[in-house]
mmCIF file of C-alpha atoms and ligand atoms in Angstrom:
data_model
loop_
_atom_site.group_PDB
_atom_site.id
_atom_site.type_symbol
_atom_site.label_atom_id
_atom_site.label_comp_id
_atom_site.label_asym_id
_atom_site.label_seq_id
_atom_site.Cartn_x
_atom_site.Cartn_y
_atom_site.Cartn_z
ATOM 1 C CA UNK A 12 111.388 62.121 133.373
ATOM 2 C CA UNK A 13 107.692 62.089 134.145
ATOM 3 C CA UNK A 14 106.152 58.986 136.252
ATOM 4 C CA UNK A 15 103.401 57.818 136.679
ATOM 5 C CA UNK A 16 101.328 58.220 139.926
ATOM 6 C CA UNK A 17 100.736 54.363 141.009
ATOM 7 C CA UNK A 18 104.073 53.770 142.392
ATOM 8 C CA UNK A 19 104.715 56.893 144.563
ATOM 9 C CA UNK A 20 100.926 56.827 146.223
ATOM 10 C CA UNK A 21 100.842 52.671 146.761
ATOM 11 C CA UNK A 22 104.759 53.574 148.662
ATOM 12 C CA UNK A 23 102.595 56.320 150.209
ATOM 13 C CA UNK A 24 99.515 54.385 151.249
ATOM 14 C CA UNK A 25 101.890 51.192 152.489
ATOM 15 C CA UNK A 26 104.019 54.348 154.740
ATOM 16 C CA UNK A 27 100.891 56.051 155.811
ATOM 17 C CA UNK A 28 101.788 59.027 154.318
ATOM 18 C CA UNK A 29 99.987 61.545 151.665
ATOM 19 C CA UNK A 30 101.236 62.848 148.582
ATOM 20 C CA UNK A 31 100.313 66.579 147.176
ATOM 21 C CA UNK A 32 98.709 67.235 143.939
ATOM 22 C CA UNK A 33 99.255 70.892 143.606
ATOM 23 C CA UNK A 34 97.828 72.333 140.706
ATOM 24 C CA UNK A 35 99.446 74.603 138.312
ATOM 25 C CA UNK A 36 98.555 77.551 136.075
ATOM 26 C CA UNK A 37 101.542 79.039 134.711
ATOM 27 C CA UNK A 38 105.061 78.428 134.873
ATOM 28 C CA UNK A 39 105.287 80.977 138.271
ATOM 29 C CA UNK A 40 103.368 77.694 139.486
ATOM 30 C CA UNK A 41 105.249 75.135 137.985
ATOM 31 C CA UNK A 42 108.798 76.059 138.405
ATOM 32 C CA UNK A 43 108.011 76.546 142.124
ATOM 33 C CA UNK A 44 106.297 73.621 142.872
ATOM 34 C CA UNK A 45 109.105 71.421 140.963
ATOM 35 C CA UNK A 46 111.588 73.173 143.114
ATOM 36 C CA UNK A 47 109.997 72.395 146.578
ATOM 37 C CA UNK A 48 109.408 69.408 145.837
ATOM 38 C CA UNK A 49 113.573 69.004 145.019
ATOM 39 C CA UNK A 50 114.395 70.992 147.787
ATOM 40 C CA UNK A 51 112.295 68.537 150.290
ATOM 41 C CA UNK A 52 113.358 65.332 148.611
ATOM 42 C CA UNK A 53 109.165 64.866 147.924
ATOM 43 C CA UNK A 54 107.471 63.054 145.217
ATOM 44 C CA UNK A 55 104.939 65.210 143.637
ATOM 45 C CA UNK A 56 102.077 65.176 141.275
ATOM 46 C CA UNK A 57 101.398 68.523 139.431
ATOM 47 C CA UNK A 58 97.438 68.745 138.666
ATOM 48 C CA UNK A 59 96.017 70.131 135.271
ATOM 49 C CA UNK A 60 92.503 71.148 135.215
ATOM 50 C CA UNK A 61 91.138 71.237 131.712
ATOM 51 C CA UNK A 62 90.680 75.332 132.317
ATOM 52 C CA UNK A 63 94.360 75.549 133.002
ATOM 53 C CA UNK A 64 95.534 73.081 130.212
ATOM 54 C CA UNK A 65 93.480 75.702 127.796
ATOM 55 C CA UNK A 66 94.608 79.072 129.715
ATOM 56 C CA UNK A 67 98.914 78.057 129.237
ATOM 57 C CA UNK A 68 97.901 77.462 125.351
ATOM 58 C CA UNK A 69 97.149 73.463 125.555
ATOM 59 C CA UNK A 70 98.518 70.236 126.648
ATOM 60 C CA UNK A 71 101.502 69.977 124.447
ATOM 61 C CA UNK A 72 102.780 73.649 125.838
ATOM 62 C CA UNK A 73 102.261 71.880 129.357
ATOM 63 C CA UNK A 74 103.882 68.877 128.992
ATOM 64 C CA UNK A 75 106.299 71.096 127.053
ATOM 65 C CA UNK A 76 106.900 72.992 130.069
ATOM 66 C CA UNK A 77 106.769 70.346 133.002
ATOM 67 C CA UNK A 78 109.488 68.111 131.108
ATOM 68 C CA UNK A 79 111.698 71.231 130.386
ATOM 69 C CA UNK A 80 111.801 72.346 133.790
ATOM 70 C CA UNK A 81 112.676 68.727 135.427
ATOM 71 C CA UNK A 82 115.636 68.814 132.665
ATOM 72 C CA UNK A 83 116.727 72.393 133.094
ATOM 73 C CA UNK A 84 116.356 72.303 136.428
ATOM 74 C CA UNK A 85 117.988 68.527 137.143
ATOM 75 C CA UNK A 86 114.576 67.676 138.480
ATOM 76 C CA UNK A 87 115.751 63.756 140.149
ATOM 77 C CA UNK A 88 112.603 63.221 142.433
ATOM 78 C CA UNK A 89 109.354 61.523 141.092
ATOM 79 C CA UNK A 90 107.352 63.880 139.282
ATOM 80 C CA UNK A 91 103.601 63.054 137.701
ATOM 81 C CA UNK A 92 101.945 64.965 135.614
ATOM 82 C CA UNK A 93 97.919 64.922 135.954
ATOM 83 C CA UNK A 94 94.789 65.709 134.237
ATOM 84 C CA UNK A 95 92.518 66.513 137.023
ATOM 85 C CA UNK A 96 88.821 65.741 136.820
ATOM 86 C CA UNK A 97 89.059 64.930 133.340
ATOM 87 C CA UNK A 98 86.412 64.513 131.125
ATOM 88 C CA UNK A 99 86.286 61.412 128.581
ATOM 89 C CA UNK A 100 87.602 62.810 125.631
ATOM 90 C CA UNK A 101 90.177 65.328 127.850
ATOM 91 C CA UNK A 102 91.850 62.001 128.970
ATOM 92 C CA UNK A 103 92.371 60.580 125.830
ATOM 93 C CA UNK A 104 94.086 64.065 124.326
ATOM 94 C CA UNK A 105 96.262 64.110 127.645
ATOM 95 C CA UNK A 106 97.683 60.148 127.284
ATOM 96 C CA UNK A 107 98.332 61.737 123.519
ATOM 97 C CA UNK A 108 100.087 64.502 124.339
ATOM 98 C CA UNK A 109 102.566 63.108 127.315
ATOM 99 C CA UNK A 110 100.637 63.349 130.289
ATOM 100 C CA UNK A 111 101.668 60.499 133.275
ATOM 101 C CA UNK A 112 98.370 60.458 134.853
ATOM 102 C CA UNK A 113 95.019 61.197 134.184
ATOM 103 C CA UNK A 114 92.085 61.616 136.553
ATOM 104 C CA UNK A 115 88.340 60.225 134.871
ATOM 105 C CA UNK A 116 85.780 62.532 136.633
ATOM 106 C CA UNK A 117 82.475 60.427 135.569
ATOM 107 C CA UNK A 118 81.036 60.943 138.989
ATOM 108 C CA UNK A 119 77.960 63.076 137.149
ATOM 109 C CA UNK A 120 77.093 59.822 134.942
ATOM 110 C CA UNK A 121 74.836 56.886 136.266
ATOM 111 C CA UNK A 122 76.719 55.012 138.035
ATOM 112 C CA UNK A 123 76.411 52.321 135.044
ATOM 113 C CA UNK A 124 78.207 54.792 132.472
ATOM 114 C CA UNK A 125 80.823 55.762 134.982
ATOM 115 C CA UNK A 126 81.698 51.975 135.189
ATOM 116 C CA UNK A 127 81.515 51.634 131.290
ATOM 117 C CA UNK A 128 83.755 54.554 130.838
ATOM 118 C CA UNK A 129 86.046 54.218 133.378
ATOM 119 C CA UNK A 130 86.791 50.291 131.893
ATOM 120 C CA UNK A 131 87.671 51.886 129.149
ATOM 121 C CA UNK A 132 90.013 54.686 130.267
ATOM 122 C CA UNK A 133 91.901 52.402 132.492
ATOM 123 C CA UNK A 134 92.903 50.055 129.494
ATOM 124 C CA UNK A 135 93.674 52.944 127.515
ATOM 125 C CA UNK A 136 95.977 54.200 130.196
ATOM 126 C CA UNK A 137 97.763 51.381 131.233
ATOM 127 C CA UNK A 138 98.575 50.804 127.788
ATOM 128 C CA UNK A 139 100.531 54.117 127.644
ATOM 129 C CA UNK A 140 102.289 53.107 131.388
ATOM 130 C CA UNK A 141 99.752 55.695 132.853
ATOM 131 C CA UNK A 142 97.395 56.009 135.750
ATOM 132 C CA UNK A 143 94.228 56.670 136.279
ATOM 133 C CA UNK A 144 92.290 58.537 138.842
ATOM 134 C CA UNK A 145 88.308 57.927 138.936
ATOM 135 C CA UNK A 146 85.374 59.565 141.047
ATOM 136 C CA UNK A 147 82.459 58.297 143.096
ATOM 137 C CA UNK A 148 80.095 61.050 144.771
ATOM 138 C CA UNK A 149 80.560 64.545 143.429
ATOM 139 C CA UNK A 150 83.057 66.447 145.680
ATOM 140 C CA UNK A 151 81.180 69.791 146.201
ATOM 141 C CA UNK A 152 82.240 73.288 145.150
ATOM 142 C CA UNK A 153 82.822 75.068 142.025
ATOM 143 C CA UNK A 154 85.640 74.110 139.807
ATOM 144 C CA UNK A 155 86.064 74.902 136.003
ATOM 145 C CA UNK A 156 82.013 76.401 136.384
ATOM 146 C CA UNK A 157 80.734 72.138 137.656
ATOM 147 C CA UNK A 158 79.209 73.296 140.861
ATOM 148 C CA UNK A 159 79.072 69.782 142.815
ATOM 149 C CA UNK A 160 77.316 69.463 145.684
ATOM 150 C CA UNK A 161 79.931 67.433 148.331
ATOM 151 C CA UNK A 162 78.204 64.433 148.459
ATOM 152 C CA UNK A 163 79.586 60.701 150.491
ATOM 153 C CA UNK A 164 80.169 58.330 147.855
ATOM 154 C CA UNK A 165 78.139 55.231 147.829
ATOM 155 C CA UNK A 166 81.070 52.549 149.922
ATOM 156 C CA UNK A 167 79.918 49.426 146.906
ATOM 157 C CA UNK A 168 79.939 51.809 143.978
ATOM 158 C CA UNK A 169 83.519 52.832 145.144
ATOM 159 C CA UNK A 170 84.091 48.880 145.026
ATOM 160 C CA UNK A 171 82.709 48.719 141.669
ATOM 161 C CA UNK A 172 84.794 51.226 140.021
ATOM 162 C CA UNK A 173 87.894 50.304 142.259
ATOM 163 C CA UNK A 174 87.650 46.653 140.646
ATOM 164 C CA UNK A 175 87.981 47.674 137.200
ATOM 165 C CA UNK A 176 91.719 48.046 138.060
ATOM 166 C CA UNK A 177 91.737 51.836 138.458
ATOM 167 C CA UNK A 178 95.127 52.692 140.402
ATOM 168 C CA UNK A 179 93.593 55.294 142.527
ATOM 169 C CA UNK A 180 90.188 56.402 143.995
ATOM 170 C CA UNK A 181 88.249 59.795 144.831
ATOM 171 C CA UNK A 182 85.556 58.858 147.015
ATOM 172 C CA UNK A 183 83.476 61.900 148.204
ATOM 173 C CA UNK A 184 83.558 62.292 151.839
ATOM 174 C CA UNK A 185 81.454 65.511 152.399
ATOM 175 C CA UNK A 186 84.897 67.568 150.698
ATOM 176 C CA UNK A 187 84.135 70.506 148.853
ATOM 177 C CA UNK A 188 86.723 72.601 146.200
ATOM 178 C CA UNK A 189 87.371 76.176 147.046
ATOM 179 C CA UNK A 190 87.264 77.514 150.774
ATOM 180 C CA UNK A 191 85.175 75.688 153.121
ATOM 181 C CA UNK A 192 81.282 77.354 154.007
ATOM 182 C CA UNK A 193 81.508 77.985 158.394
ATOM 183 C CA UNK A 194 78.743 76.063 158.516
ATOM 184 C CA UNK A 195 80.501 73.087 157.031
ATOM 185 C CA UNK A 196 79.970 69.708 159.144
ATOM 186 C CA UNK A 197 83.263 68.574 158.476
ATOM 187 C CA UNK A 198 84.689 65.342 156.699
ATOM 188 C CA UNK A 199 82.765 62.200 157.104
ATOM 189 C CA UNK A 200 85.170 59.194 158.406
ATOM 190 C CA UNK A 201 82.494 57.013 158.461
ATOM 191 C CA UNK A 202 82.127 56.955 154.635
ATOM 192 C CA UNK A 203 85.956 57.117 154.115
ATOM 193 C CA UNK A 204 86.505 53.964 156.844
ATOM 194 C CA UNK A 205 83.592 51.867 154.614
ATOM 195 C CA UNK A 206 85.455 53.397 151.498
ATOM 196 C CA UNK A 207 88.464 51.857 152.446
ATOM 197 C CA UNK A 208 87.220 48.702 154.134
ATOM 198 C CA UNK A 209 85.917 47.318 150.830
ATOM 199 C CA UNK A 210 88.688 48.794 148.652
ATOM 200 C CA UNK A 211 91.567 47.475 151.000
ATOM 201 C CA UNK A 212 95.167 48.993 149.246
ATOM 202 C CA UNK A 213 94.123 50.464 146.834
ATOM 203 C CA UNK A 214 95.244 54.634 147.417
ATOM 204 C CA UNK A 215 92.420 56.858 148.113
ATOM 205 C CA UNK A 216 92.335 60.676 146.916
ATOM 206 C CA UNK A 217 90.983 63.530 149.129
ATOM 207 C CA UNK A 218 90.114 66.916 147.194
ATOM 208 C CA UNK A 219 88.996 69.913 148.171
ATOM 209 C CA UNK A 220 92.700 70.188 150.405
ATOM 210 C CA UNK A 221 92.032 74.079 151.076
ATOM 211 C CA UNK A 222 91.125 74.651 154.381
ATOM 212 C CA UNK A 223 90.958 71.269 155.541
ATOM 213 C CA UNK A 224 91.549 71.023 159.432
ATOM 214 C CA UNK A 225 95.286 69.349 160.162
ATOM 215 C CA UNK A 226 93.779 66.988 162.569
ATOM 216 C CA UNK A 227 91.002 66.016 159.609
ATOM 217 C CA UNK A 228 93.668 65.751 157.093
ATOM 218 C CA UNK A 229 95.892 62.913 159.570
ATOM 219 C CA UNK A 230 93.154 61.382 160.383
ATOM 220 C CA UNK A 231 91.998 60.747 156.750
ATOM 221 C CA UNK A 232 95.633 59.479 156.190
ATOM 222 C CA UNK A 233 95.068 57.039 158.426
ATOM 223 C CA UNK A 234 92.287 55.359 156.750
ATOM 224 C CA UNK A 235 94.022 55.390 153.621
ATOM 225 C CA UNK A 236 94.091 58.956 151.694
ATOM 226 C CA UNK A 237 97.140 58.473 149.706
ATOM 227 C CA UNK A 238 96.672 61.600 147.707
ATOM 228 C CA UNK A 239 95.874 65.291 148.988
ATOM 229 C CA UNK A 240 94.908 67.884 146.044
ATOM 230 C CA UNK A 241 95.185 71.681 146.910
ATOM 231 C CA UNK A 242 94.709 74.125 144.208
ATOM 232 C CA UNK A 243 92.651 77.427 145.882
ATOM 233 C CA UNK A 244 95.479 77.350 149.163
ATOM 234 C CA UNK A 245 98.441 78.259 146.467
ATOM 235 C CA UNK A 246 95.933 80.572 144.700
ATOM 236 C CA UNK A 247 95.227 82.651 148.079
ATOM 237 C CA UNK A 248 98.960 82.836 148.864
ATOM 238 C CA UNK A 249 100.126 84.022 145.642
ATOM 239 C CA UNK A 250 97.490 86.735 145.514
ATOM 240 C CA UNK A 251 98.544 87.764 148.976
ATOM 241 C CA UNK A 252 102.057 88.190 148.215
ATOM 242 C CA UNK A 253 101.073 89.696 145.071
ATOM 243 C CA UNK A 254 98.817 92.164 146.353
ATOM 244 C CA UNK A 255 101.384 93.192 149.331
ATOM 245 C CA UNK A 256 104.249 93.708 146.792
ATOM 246 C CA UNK A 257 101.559 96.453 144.960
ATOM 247 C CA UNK A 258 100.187 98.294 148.130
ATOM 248 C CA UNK A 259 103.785 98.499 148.914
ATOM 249 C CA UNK A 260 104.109 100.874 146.016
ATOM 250 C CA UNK A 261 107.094 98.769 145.238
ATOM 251 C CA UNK A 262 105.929 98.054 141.383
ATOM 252 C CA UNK A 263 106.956 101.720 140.892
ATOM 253 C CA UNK A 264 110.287 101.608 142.766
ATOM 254 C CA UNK A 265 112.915 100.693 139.850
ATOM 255 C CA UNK A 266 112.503 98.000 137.758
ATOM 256 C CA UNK A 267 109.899 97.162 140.286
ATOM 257 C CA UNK A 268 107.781 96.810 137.181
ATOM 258 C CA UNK A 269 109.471 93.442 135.551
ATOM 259 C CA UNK A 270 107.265 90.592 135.582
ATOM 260 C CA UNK A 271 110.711 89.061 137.248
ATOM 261 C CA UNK A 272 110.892 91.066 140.319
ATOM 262 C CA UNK A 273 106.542 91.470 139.872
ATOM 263 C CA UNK A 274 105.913 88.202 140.741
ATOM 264 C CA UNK A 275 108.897 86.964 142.292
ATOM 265 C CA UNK A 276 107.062 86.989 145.906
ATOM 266 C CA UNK A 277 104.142 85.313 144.702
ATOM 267 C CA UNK A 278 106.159 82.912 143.439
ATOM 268 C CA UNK A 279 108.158 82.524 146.842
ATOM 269 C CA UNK A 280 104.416 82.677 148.759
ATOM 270 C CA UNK A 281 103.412 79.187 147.160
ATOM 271 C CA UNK A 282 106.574 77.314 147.586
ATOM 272 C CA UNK A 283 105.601 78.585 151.607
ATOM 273 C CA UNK A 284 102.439 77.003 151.357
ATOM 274 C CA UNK A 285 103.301 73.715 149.444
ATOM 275 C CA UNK A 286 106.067 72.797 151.406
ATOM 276 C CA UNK A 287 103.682 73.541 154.554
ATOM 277 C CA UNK A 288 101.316 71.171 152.910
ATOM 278 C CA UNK A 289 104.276 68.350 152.107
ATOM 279 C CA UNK A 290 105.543 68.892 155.885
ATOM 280 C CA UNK A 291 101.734 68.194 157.157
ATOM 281 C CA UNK A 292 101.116 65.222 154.381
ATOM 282 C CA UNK A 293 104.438 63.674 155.650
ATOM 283 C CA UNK A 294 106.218 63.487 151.921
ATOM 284 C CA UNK A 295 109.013 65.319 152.834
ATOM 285 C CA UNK A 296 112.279 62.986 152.706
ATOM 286 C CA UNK A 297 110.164 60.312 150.551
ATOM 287 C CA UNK A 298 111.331 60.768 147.057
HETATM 288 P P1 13P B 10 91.090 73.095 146.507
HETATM 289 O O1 13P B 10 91.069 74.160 145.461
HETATM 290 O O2 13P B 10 89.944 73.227 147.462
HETATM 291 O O3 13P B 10 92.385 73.003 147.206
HETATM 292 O O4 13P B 10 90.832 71.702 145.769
HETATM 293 C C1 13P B 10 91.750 71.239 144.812
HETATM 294 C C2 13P B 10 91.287 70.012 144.130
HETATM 295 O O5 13P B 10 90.641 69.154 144.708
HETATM 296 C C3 13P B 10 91.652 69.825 142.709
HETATM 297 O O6 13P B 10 91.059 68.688 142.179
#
C-alpha cells in the first residue's frame, strides 16, 4: 500500500538520515527501484514528473502500475508515490487519481501567489491523507523544458510557506537539475543553515541529486535535508548499460533482440546506482 511521505522523512530528519526520490519513466524504472528498495529494507519515494506521468499514458496507468508492483511483488517497505514539481491543476488530478504525495512547484509565482496556492494545496492534500512538497527559489536547470536558474531561496519566504503546514520544503540552495556546469560554485550551506534555522523540524528537500559531491550531500543532511531527488544519475546509468549491451553486438546474438534480455542490463545499471545513492543517504536498514 502506498504512504504518504510525512512519516518516513520526519523518522528521517529526527535520524539524520536522507531519503531518495528516484524518479521513474517506465516500468524498467519502477520495478527496479521497488526492488532495491526491498532488497535494502529502505523507504522510498518514486518521483513523477508531469512529462513522465504523460509519456507511461497518464496518472491512473501510474498509479496502476506502482500499486501492482508492491502487490505482485510483496512490496512490505514504505513506498510514496510523488508528483514532482507539480503544477496547480497537476496536483489536484494526482490526489484524484491515487497519488500519496504531491510536490506544489509555485516557486515561478510572486511570492504572494505561491503562499495563496500552496494554502490551498495543503488542505486539499491533507484531506486525502497526502503530503505536500512546496518550492522557494527556483532550483536551476532544465526539467520538463522550465529552465530555472539555481537560485538561494529567500530564509523568511521559506518560513512563510513552511507555516502554512506544508509537510516538506525545497529551498533552493544554488542546486541545479541535470549534470552540474565545472564552473559550478557548489551548494550554499549558508542559505540551507538560515533555511533550517527558521523552519526548525520541518524535512527539507535537496534536488538536483546528480552529481552532487558525497561530502556536499552529508553535509546538507546535517542541516536537515530529509529528502534527496535524483532523476538524470539513473538516466546516465541505464543508457550506459544500454549502449554497452548494443556495441557489444549482443542485440543480434539470439534472442538478444527481446525487449527482456534488451534492457535487462539497464535495468540492473539503475538498481547499481540507487542503491549507491540509498547506501550514501543512509536509508538502507530504515524501512
Ligand atoms: P537530477 O536529475 O539532477 O538528479 O534532479 C532530480 C530532481 O531534482 C527531480 O525533481
Amino acid at each position: 500500500m502506498l504512504v504518504s511521505a510525512k512519516e518516513m522523512l520526519e523518522k528521517a530528519k529526527a535520524g539524520h538520515y536522507a531519503v531518495g526520490q528516484f524518479n521513474i519513466n517506465n516500468l524498467e524504472w519502477t520495478k527496479a527501484i521497488l526492488a532495491t528498495a526491498q532488497e535494502n529494507n529502505s523507504p522510498v519515494i518514486l518521483g513523477v514528473s508531469e512529462g513522465a506521468g504523460k509519456y507511461m499514458g497518464g496518472y491512473d496507468v501510474v498509479v496502476g502500475m506502482v500499486n501492482g508492483l508492491i502487490k505482485d511483488q510483496n512490496i512490505t517497505v514504505p513506498v510514496a508515490l510523488h508528483l514532482d514539481h507539480g503544477s496547480y491543476e497537476h496536483c489536484y488530478k494526482c490526489l484524484e487519481a491515487g497519488f500519496s504525495s504531491i510536490m506544489f512547484d509555485g516557486s515561478h509565482f510572486p511570492i504572494e501567489e505561491n503562499v495563496e496556492k500552496t494554502k490551498e494545496l495543503v488542505a486539499a492534500a491533507h484531506d486525502k491523507g497526502c503530503s505536500i512538497e512546496a518550492e522557494v527559489g527556483s532550483i536551476g536547470g532544465e526539467e520538463d523544458g522550465v529552465v530555472g536558474a539555481g537560485e538561494c531561496a529567500d530564509p523568511q519566504e521559506c518560513k512563510a510557506i513552511a507555516d502554512l503546514g506544508v509537510d516538506f520544503l525545497a529551498a533552493g540552495i544554488g542546486n541545479i537539475h541535470g549534470k552540474y556546469p565545472d564552473n559550478w560554485k557548489g551548494l550554499s550551506f549558508e542559505t540551507l543553515d538560515a533555511v533550517q534555522q527558521l523552519t526548525g523540524e520541518l524535512p527539507l528537500v535537496l534536488h538536483g541529486g546528480t552529481g552532487i559531491p558525497a561530502d556536499m550531500i552529508k553535509k546538507a543532511i546535517t542541516l536537515g535535508v530529509a529528502k534527496i531527488n535524483v532523476n538524470t544519475e539513473c538516466q546516465l546509468s541505464f543508457a550506459e548499460a544500454t549502449r554497452k549491451y548494443i556495441e557489444a553486438g549482443k542485440d543480434l546474438e539470439g534472442k538478444g533482440f527481446d525487449p527482456r534480455k534488451l534492457l535487462a542490463p539497464g535495468t540492473e545499471a539503475i538498481k547499481a546506482t540507487v542503491k549507491e545513492k540509498m547506501e550514501l543517504f543512509g536509508s538502507v536498514g530504515k524501512a
